[in-house]
mmCIF file of C-alpha atoms and ligand atoms in Angstrom:
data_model
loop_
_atom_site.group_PDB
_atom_site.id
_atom_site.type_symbol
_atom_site.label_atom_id
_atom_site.label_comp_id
_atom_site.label_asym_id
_atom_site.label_seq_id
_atom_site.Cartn_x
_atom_site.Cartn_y
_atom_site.Cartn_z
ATOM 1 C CA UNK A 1 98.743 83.590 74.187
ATOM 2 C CA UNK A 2 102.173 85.575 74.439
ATOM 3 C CA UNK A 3 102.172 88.893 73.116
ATOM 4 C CA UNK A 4 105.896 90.603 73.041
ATOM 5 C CA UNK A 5 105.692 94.166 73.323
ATOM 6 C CA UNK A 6 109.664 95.099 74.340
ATOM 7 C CA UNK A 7 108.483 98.932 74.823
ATOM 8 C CA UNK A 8 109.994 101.298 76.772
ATOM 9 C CA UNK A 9 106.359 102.266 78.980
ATOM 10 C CA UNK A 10 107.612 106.330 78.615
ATOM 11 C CA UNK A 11 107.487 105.510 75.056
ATOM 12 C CA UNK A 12 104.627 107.886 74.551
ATOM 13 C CA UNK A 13 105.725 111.134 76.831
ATOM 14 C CA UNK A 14 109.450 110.605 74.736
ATOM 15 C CA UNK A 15 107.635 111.027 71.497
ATOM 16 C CA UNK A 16 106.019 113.828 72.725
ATOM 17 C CA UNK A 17 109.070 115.324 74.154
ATOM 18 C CA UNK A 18 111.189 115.135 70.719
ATOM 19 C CA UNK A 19 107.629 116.459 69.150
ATOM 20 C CA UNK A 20 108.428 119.708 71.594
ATOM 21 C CA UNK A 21 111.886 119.738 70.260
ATOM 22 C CA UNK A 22 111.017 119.996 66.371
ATOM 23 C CA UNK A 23 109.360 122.832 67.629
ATOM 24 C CA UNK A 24 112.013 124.813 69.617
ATOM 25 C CA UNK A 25 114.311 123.517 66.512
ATOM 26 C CA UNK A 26 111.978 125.347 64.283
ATOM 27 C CA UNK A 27 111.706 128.861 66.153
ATOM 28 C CA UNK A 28 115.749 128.568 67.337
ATOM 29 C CA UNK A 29 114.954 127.872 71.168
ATOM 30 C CA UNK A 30 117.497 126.663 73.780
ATOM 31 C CA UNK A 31 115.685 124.562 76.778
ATOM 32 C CA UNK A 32 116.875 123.929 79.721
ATOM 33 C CA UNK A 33 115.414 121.135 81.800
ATOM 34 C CA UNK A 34 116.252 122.329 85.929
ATOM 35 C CA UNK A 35 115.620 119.856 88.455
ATOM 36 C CA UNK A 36 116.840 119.244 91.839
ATOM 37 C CA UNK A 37 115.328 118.732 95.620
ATOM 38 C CA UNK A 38 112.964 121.215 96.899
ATOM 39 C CA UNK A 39 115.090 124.221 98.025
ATOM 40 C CA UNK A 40 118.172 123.702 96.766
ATOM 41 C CA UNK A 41 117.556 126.902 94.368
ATOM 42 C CA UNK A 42 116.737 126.243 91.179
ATOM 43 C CA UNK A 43 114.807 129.516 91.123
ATOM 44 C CA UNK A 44 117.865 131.449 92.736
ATOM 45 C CA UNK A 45 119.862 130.276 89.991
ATOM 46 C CA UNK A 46 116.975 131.022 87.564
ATOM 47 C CA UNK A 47 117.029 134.529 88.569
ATOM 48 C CA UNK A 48 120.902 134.982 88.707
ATOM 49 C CA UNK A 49 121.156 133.829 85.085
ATOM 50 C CA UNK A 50 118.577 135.986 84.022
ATOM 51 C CA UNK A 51 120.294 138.990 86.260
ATOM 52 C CA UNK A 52 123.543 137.996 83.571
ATOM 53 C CA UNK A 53 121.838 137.332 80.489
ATOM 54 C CA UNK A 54 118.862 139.334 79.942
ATOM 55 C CA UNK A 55 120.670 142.073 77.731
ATOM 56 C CA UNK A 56 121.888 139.128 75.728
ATOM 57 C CA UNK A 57 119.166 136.988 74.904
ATOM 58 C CA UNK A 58 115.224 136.616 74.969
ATOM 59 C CA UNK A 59 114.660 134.719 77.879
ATOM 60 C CA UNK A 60 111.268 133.042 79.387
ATOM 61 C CA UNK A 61 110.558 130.797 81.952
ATOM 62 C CA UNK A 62 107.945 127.892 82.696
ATOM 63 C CA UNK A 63 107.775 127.113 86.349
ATOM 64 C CA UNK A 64 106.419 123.498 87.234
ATOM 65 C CA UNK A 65 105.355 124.087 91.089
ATOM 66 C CA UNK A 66 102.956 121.525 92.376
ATOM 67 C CA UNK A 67 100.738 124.283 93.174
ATOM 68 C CA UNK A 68 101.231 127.861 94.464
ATOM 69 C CA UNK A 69 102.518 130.896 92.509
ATOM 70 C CA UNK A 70 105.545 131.939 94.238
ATOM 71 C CA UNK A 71 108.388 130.953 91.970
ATOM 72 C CA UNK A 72 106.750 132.096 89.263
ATOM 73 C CA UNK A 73 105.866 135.728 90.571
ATOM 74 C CA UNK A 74 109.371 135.980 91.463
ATOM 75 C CA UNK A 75 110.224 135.422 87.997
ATOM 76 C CA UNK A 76 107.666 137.797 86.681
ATOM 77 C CA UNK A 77 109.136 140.415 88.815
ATOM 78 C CA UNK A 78 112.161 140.165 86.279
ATOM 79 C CA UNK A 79 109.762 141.773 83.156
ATOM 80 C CA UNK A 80 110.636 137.618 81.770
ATOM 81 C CA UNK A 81 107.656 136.216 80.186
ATOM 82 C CA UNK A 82 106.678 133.096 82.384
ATOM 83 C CA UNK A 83 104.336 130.619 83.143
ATOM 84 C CA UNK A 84 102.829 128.620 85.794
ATOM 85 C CA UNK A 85 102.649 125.087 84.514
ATOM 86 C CA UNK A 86 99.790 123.205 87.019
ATOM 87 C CA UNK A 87 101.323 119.903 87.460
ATOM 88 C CA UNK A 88 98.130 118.684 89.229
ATOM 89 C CA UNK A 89 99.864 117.311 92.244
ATOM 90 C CA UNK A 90 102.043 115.551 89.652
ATOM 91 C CA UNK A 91 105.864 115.123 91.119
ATOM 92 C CA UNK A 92 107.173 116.273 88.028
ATOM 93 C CA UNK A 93 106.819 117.986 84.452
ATOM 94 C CA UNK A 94 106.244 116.536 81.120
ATOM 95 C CA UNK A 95 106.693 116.466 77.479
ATOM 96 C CA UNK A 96 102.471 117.195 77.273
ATOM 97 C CA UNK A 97 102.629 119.614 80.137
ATOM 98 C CA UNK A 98 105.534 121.611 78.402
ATOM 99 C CA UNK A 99 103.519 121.652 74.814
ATOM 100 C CA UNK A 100 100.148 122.414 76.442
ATOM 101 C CA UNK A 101 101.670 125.902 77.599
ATOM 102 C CA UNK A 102 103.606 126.494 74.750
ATOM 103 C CA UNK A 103 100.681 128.461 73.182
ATOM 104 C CA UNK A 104 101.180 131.282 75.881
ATOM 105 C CA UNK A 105 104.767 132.413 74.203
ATOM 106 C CA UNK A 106 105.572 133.594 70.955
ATOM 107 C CA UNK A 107 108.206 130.931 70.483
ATOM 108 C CA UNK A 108 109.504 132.882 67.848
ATOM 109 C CA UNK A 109 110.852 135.810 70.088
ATOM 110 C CA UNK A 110 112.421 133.427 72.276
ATOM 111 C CA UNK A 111 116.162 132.155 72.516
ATOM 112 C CA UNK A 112 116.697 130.929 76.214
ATOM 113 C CA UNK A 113 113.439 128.450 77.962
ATOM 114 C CA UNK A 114 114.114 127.702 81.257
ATOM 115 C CA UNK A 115 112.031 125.114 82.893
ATOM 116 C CA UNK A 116 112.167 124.572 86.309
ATOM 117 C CA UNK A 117 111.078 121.228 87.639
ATOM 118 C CA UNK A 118 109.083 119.820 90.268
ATOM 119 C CA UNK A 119 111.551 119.720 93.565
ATOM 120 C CA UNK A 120 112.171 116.083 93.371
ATOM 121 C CA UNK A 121 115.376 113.555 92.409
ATOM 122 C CA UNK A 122 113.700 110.994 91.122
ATOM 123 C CA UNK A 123 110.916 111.373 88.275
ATOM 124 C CA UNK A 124 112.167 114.426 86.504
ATOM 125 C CA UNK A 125 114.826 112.309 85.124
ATOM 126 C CA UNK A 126 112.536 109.868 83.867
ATOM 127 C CA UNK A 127 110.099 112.437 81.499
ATOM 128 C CA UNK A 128 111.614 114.203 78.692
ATOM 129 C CA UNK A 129 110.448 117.435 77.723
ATOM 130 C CA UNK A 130 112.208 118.475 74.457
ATOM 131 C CA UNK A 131 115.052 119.959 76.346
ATOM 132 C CA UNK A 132 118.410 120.655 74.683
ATOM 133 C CA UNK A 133 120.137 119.945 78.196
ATOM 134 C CA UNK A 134 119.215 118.542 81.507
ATOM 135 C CA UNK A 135 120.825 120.848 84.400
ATOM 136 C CA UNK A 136 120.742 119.787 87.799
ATOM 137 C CA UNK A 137 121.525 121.487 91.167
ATOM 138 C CA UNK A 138 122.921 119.322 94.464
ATOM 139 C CA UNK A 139 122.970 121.873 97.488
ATOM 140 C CA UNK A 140 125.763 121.196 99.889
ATOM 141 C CA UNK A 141 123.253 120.633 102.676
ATOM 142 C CA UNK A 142 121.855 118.074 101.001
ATOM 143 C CA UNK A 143 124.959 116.008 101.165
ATOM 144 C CA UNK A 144 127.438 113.927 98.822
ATOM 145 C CA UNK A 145 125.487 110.785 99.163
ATOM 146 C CA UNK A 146 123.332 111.641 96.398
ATOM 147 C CA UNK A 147 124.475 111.251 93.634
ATOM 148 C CA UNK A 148 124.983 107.344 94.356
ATOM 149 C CA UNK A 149 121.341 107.167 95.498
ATOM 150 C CA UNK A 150 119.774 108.848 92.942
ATOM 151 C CA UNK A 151 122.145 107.791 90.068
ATOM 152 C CA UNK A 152 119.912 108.170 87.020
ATOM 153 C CA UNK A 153 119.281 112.174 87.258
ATOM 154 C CA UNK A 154 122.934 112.613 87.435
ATOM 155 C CA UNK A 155 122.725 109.924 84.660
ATOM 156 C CA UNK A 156 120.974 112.017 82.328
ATOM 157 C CA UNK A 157 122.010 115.577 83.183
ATOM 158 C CA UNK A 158 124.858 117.487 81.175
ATOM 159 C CA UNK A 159 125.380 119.421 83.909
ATOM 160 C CA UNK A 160 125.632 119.231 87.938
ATOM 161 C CA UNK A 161 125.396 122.698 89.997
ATOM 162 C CA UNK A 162 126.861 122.176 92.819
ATOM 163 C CA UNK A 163 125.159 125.243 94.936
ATOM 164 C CA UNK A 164 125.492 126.981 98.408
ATOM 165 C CA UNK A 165 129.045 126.691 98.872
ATOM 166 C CA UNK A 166 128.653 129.378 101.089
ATOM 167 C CA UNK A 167 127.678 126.792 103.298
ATOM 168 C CA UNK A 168 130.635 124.530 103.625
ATOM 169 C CA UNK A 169 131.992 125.850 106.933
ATOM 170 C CA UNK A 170 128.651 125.048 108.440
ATOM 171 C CA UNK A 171 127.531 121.712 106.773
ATOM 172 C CA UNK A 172 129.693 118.126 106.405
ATOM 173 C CA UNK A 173 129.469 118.069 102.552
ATOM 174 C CA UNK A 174 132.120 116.195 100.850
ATOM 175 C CA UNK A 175 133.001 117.664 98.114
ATOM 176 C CA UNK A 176 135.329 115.110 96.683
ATOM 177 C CA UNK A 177 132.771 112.268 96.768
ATOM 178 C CA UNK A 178 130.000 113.574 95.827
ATOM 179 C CA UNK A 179 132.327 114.672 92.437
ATOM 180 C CA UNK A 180 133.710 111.134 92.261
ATOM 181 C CA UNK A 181 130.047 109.433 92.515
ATOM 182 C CA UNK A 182 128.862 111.862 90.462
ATOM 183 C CA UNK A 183 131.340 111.212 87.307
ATOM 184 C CA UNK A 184 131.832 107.429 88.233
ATOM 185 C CA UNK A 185 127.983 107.701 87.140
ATOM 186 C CA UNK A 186 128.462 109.944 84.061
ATOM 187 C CA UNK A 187 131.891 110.935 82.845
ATOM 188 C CA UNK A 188 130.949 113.885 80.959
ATOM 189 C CA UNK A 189 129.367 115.628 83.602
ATOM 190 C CA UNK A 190 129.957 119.080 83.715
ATOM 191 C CA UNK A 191 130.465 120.183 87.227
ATOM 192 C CA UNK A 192 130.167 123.715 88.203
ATOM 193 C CA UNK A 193 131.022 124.482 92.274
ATOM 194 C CA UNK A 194 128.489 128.158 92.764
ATOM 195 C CA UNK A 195 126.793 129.915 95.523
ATOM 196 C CA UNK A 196 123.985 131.699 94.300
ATOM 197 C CA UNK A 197 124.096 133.994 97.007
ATOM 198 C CA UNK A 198 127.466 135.403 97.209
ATOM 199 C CA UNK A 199 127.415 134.924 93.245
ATOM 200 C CA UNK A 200 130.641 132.801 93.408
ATOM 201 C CA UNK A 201 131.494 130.976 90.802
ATOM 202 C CA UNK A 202 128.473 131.687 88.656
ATOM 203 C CA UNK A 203 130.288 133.025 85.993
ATOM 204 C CA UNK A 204 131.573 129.845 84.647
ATOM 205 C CA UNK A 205 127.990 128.588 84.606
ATOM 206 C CA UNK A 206 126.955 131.513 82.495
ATOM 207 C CA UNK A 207 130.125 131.334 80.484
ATOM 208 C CA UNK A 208 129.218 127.622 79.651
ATOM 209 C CA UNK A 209 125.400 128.294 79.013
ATOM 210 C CA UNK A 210 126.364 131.167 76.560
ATOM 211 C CA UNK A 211 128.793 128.738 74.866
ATOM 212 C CA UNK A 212 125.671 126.282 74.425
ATOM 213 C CA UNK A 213 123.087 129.006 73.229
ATOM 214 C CA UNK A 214 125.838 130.441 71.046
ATOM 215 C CA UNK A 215 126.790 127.064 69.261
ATOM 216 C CA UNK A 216 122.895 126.212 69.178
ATOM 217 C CA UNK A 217 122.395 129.457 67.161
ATOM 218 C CA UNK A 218 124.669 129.034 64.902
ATOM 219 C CA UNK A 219 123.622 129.186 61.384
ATOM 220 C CA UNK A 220 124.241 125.603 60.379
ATOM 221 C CA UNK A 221 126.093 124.823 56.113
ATOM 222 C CA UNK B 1 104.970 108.386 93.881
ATOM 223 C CA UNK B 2 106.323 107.797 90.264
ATOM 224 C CA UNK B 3 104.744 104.839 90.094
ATOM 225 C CA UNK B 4 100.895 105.891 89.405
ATOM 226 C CA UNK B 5 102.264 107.752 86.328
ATOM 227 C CA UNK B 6 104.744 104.710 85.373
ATOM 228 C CA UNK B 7 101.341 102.358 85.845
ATOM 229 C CA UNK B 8 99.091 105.053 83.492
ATOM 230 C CA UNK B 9 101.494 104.432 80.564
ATOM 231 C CA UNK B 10 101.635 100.865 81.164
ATOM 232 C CA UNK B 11 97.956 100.418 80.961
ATOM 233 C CA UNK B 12 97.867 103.308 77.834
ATOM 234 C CA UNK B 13 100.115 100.172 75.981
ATOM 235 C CA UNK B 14 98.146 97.526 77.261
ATOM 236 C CA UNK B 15 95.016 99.195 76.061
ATOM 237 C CA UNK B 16 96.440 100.074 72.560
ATOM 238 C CA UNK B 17 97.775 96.253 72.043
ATOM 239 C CA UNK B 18 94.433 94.999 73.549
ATOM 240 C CA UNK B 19 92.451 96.958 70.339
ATOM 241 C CA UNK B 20 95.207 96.451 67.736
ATOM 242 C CA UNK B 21 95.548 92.251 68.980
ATOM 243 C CA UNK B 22 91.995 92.081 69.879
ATOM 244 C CA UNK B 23 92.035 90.325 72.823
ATOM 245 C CA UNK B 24 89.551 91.104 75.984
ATOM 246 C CA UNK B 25 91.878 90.260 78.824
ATOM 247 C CA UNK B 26 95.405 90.050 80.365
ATOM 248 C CA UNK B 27 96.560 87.020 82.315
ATOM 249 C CA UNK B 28 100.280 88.619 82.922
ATOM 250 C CA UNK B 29 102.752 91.113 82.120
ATOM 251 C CA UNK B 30 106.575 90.918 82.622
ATOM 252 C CA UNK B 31 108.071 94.650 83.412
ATOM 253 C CA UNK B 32 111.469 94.947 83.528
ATOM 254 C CA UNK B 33 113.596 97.580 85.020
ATOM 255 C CA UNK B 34 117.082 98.512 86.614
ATOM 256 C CA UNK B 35 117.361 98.151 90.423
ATOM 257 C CA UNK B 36 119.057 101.711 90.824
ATOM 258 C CA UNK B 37 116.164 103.470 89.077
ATOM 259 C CA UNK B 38 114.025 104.229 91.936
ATOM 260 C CA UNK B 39 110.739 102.166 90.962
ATOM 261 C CA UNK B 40 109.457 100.176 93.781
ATOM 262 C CA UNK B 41 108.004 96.671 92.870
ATOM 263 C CA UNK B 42 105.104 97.075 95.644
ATOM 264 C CA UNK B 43 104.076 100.787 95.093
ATOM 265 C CA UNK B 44 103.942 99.812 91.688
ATOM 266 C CA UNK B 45 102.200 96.254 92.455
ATOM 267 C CA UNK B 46 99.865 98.693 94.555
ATOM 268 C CA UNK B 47 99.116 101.501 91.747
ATOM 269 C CA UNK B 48 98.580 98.793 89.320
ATOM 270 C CA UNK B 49 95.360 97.198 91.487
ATOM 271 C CA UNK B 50 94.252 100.181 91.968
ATOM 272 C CA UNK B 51 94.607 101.741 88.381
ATOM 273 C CA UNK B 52 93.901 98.280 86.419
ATOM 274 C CA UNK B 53 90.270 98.294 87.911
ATOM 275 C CA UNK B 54 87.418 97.722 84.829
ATOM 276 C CA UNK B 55 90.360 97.718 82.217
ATOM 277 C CA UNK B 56 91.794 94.187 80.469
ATOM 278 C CA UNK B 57 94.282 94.246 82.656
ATOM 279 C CA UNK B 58 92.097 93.929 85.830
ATOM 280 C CA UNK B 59 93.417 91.316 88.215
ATOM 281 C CA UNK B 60 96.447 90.435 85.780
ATOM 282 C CA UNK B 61 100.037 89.284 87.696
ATOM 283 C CA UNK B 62 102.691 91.447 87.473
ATOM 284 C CA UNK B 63 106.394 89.917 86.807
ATOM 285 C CA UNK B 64 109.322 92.173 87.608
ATOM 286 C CA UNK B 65 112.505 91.595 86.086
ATOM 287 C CA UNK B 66 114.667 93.515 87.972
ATOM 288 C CA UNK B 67 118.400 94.191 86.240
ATOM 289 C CA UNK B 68 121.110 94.061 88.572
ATOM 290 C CA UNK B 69 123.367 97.634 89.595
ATOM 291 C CA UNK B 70 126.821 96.819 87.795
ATOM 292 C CA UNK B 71 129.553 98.754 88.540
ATOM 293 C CA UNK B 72 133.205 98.545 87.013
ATOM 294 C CA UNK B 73 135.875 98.947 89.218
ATOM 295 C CA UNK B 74 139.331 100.380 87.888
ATOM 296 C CA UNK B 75 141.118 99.519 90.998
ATOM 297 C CA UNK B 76 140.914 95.344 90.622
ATOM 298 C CA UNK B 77 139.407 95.196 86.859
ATOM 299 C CA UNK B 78 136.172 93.460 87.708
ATOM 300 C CA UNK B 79 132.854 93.979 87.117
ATOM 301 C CA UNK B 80 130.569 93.750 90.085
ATOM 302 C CA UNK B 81 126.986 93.599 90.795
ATOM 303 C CA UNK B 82 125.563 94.987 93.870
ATOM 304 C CA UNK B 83 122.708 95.614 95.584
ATOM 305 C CA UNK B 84 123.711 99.151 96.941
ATOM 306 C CA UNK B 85 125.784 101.177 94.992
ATOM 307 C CA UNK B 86 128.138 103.623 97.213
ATOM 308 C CA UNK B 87 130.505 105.113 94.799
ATOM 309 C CA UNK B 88 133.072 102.804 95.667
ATOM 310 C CA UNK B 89 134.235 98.982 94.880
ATOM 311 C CA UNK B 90 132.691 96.341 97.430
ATOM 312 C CA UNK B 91 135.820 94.043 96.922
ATOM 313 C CA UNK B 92 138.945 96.097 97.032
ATOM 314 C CA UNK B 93 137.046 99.493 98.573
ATOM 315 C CA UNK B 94 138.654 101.341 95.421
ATOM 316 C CA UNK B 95 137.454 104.630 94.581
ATOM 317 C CA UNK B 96 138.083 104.712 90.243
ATOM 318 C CA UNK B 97 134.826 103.096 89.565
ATOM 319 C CA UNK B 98 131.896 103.317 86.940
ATOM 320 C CA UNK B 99 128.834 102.663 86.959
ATOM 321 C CA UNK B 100 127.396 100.237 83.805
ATOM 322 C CA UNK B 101 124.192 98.751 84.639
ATOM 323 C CA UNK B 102 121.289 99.368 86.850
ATOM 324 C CA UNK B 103 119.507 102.444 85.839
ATOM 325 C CA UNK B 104 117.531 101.267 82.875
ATOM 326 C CA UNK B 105 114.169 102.727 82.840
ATOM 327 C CA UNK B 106 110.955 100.623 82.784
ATOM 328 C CA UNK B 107 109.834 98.704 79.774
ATOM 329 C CA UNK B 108 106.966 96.283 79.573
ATOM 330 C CA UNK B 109 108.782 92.980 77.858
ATOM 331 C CA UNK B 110 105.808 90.389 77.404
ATOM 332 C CA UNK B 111 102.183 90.088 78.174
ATOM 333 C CA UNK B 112 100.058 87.053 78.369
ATOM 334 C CA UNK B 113 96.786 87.158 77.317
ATOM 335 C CA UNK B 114 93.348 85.889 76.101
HETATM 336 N N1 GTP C 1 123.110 130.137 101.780
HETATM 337 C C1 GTP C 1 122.602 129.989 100.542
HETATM 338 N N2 GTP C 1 121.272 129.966 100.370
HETATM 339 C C2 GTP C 1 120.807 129.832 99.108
HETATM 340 C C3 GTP C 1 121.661 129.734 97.988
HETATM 341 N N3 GTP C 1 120.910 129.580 96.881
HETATM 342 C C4 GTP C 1 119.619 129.604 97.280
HETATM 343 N N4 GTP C 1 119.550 129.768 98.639
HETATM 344 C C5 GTP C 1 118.346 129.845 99.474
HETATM 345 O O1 GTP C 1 117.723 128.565 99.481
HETATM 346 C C6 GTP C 1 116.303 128.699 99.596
HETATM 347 C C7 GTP C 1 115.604 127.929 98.482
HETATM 348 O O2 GTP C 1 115.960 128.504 97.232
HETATM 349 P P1 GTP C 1 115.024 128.413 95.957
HETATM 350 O O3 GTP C 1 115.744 129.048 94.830
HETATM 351 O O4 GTP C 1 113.659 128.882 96.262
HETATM 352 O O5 GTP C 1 115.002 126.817 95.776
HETATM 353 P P2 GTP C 1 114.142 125.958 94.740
HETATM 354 O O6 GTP C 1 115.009 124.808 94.353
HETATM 355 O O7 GTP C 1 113.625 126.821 93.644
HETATM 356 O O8 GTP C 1 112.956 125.447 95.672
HETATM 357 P P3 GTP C 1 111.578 124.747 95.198
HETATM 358 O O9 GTP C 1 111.129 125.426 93.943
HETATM 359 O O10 GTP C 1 110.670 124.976 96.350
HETATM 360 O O11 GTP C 1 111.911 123.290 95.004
HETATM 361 C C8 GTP C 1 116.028 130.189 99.540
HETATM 362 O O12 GTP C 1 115.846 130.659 100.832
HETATM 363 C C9 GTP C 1 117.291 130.761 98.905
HETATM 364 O O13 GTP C 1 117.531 132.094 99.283
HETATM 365 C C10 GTP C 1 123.081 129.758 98.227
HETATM 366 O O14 GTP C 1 123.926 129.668 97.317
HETATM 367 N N5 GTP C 1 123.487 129.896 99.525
HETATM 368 MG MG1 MG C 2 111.694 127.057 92.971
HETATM 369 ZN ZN1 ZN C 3 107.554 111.036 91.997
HETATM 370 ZN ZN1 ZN C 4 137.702 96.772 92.980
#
């Protein structure tokens, strides 16, 4: 007997996900979804917008390392409320993950969540998490190729950080490609060009992000 | 490495059709998914032996359905599909290109079963 199901198999972790985003709806939260490759600083960037934005807004942080406490002490060391999601070996966070360490924030007193991924290009794009916007960094020594390998994370992300500019003189990255793959894969891609550790360029990330939080907040008619 | 977690909600559906349908066991199921999307057919063949074992869907084929990368290219006005995309056109090596097709994530289309 044929049974037609026609069901998307991440059905379950999406419903989930939007589930998570009632939730931040509710208590006025902004979520960010980070991902890129290991190292290409997703918690540098983490800490530089907190270094910007702290006097601003409420900020916390959920960091999804596979399994050590590193990222997520450096974070601490900011007085920002975080936590250490255990993924469980898992190459990437989830709706359930997210909403199983809700209860350690008073969601309430929050208006920036910033959750950093798993290092990894390809399943963080796949799992949801009830994120208002996907953000993704491409370091220049990773090269421009990416983005036409791993199409669907720059698929789904609003934004591409391009980070470590700093590193251009030393490291063939071209710049022009991996732009053109990147928007020949998703036109509205907003592409920021940083270093996170000469701070260039950073302020049009922040300057973007405050837009988004802003407009979020809004009190809607 | 996706592909054990991809394979756990597969088997979650299977396992909620197999109570709501009430049938015991699963001859085949037909997956379907874009070629650009990262899932490979034999880690996921592989994860699926493994993870199927004592559940209805032990020792059931698995069909893929694989949906070709489609690019548009601005340069000559076709629509291509290729097996590697590279940011550019295969035909006339322009550069204006998009990308329409290829990244769909995995659904499960059709199972047959007893
Ligand atoms: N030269 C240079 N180094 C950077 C820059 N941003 C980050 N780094 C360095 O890159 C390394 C990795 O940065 P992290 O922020 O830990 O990267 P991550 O993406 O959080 O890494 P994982 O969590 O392990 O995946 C660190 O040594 C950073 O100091 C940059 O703009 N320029
Ligand atoms: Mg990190
Ligand atoms: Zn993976
Ligand atoms: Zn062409």
């Amino acid at each position: 007997m044929k049974v037609t199901v026609v069901k998307n198999v991440l059905a379950a972790n999406d419903r989930i996900a939007a589930e998570n985003r009632a939730l931040f709806d509710k208590n006025g939260v902004y979520v960010i979804n980070l991902m890129s490759s290991p190292g290409a600083g997703k918690t540098t960037l983490v800490e530089k917008t907190i270094l910007a934005l702290q006097n601003r807004y409420r900020i916390a942080v959920i960091e999804g390392d596979i399994q050590d406490t590193y990222d997520a002490d450096r974070i601490a060391a900011l007085n920002i409320p975080v936590v250490q999601i255990n993924t469980g070996g898992a190459c990437h966070i989830d709706g359930n993950m997210i909403r199983e360490s809700l209860p350690a924030f008073d969601l309430a007193l929050i208006d920036l969540l910033i959750c950093e991924n798993v290092g990894n290009l390809v399943c963080p794009a796949e799992f949801k998490i009830g994120e208002n916007a996907k953000v993704m960094i491409l370091s220049a020594p990773e090269g421009a190729d990416k983005p036409a390998k791993y199409p669907l994370i720059f698929q789904e992300s609003s934004v591409m950080v391009i980070n470590k500019i700093d590193l251009f003189p030393y490291v063939d990255f071209d710049l022009a490609k991996a732009k053109r793959d990147a928007l020949s894969i998703n036109k509205e891609l907003q592409i920021f060009e940083v270093s996170c550790k000469t701070g260039a360029g950073l302020d049009d990330w922040i300057k973007w992000l405050t837009d988004r939080i802003d407009d979020f907040k809004k009190p809607r008619v | 490495m996706h592909e054990l977690y991809l394979v756990e909600s597969v088997l979650n559906i299977v396992q909620d059709y197999a109570v709501k349908q009430e049938f015991k066991k699963v001859n085949s199921i037909v997956l379907s998914f874009g070629r650009l999307s990262c899932i490979d057919p034999k880690s996921l063949q592989f994860a699926f032996e493994v993870q199927a074992k004592e559940t209805p869907a032990e020792n059931a084929a698995l069909q893929f359905k694989i949906l070709p990368a489609v690019i548009h290219c601005f340069s000559c006005g076709r629509d291509l599909e290729l097996d590697i995309y590279e940011g550019t056109c295969p035909r006339c090596k322009g550069e204006e290109v998009m990308l329409v097709g290829g990244t769909e994530e995995l659904q499960i289309i059709e199972m047959d079963v007893d």
